[in-house]
Coordinates of N, CA and C in Angstrom, one line a residue:
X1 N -146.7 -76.2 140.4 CA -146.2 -75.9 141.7 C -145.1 -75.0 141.6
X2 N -145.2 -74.0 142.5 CA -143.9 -72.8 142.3 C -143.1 -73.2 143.3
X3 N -141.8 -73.3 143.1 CA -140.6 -73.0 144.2 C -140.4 -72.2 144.5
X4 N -140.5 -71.8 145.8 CA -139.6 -71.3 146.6 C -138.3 -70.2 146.0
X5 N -137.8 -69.3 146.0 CA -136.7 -68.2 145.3 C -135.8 -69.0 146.4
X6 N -135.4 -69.1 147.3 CA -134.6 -69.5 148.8 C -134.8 -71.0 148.1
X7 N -135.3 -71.8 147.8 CA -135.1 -73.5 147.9 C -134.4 -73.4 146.1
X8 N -134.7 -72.6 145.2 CA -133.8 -72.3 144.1 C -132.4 -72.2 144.0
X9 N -132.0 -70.6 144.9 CA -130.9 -70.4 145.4 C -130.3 -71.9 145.7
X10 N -130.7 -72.4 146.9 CA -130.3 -73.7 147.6 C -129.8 -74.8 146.2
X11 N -130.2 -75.3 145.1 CA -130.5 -75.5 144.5 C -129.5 -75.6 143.6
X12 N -129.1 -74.3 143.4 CA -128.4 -73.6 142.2 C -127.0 -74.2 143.1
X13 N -127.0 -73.9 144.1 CA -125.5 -73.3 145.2 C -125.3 -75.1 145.0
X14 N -126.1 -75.9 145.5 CA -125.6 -77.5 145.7 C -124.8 -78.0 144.1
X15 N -125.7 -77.5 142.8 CA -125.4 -78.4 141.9 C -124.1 -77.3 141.4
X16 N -123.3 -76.2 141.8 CA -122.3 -75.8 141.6 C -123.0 -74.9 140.2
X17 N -121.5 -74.0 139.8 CA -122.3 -73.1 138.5 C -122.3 -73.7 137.5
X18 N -123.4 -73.1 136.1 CA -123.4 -73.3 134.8 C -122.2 -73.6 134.5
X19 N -121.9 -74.5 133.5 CA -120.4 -74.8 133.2 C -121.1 -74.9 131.1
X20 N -119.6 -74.3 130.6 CA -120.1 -74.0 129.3 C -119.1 -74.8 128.4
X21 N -119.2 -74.9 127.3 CA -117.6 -75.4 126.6 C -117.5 -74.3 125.8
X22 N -115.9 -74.3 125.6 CA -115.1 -73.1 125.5 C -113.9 -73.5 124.6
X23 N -113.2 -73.1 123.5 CA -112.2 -73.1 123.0 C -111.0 -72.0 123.0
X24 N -110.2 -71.9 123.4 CA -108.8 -70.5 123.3 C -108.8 -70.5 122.4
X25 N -108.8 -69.1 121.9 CA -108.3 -68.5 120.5 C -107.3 -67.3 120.9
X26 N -106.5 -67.2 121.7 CA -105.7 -66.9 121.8 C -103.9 -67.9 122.2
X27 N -103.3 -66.9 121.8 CA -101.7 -68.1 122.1 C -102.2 -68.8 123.2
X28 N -102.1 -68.1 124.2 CA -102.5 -68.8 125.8 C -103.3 -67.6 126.7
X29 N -103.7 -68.4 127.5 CA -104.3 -67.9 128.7 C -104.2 -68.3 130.4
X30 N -104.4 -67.6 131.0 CA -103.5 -68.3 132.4 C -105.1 -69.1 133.0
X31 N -105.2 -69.8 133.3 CA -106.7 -70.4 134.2 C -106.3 -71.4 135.0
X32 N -107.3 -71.6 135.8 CA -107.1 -72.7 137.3 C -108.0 -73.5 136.5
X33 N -106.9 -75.0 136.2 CA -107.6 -75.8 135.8 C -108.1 -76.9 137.0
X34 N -108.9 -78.0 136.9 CA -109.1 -79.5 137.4 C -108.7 -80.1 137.0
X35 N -108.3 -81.3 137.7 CA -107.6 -82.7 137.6 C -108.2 -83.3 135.9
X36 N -109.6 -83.2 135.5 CA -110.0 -82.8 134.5 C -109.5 -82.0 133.1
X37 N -108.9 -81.3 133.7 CA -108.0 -79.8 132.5 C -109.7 -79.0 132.1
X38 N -110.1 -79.0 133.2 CA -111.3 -78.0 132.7 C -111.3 -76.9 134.2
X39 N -112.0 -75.7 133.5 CA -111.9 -74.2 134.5 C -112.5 -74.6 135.9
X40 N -111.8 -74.5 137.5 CA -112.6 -74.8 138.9 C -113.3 -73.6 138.7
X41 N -114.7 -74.2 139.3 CA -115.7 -73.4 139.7 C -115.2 -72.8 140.5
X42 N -114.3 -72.2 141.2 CA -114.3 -71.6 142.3 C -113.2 -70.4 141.4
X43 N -113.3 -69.7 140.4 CA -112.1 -69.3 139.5 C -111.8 -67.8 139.7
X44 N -112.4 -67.2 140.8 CA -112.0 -66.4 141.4 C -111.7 -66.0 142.1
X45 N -111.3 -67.3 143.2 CA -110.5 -66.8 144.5 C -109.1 -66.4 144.8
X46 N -108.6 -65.5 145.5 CA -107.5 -65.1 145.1 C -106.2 -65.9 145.3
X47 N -106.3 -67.1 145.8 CA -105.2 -67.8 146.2 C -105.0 -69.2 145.0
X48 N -105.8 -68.8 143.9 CA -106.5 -70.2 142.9 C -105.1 -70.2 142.0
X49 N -104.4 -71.1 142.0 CA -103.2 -71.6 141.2 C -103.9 -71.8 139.9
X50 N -102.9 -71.3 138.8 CA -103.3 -71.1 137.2 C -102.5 -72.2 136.7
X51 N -102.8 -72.2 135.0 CA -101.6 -73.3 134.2 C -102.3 -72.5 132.8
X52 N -100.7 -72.4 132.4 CA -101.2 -71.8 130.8 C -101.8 -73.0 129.9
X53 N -102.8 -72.5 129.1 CA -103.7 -73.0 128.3 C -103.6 -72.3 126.9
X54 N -103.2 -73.3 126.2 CA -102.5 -73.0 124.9 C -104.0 -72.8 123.5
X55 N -103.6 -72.1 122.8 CA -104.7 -71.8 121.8 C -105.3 -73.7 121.4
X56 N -106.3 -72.9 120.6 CA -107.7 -74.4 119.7 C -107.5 -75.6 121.4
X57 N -107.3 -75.1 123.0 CA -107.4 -76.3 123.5 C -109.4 -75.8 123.9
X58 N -110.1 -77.2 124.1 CA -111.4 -77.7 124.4 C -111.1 -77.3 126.0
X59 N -112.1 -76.7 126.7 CA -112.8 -77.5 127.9 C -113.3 -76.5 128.1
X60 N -114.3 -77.1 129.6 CA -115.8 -76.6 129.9 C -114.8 -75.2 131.4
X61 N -116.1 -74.4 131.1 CA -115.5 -73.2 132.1 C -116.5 -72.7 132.6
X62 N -116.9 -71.8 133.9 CA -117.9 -71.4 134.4 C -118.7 -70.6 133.4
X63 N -119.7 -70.3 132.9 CA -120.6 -69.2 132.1 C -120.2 -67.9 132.5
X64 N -119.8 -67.5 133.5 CA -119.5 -66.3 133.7 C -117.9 -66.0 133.2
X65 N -117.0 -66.7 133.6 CA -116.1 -67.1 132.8 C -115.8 -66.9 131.4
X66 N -116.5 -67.9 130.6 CA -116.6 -68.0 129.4 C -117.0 -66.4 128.9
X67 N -118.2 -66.5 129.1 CA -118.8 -64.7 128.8 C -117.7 -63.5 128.8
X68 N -116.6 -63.4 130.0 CA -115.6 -62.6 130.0 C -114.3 -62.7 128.9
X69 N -114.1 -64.4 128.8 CA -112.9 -64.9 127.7 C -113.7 -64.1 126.3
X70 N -115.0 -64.5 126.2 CA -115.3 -64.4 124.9 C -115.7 -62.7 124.4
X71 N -115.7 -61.7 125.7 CA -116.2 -60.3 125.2 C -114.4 -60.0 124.9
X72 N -113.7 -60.6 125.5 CA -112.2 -60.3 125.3 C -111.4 -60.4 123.7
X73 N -112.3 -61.7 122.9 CA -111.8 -62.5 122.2 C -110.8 -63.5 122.9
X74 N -110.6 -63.8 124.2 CA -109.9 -64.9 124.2 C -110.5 -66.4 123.9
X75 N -111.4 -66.5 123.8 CA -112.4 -67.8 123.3 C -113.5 -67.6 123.2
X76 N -113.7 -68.9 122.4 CA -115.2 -68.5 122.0 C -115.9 -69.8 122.5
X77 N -117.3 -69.3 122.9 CA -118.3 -70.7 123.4 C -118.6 -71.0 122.5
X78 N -118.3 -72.8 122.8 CA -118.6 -73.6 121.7 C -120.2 -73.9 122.0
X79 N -120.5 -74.3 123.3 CA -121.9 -75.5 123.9 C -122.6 -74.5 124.6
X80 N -123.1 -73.4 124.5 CA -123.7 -72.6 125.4 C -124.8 -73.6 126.6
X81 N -124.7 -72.2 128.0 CA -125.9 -73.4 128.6 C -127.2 -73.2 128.4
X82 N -127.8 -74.2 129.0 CA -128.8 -74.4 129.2 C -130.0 -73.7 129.6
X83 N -130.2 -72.3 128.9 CA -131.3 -71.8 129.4 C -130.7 -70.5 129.4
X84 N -129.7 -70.6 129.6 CA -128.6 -69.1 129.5 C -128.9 -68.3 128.8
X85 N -128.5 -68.5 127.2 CA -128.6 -67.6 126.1 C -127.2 -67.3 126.2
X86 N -126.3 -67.8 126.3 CA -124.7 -67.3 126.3 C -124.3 -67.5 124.6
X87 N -123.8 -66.2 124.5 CA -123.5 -65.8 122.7 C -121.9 -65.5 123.1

């Protein structure tokens, strides 16, 4: 049975984005963390309060996210997702 491209979207948008794990390999980095100490999905709105994040710290960050820290070298994905192909 095929879904729908519109009931996918829907889909995608409810269960929030790909979230990846990620390690700093830099001194620090500025990011909007969660109550969690992991990256808000919402990490690019312009009013999103940051907290420095100090090198070898763990947590999970949007894939799109991740993908930018890591073409930077500021970290590298540890857990790529699911289906992604995130290097």
């Amino acid at each position: 049975m095929t879904v729908p491209s519109n009931k996918r979207k829907a889909s995608t948008a409810m269960t929030g984005p790909v979230m990846v794990g990620i390690v700093i390999t830099v001194d620090h980095v500025y990011l909007p963390l969660d109550a969690e100490g992991n990256v808000v999905a919402g990490w690019t709105a312009p009013n999103v309060s940051t907290s420095k994040v100090l090198r070898r710290t763990h947590l999970k960050a949007p894939a799109d996210l991740a993908r930018f820290l890591a073409d930077r070298d500021q970290a590298e994905i540890t857990t790529p997702a699911v289906g992604e192909g995130v290097q």
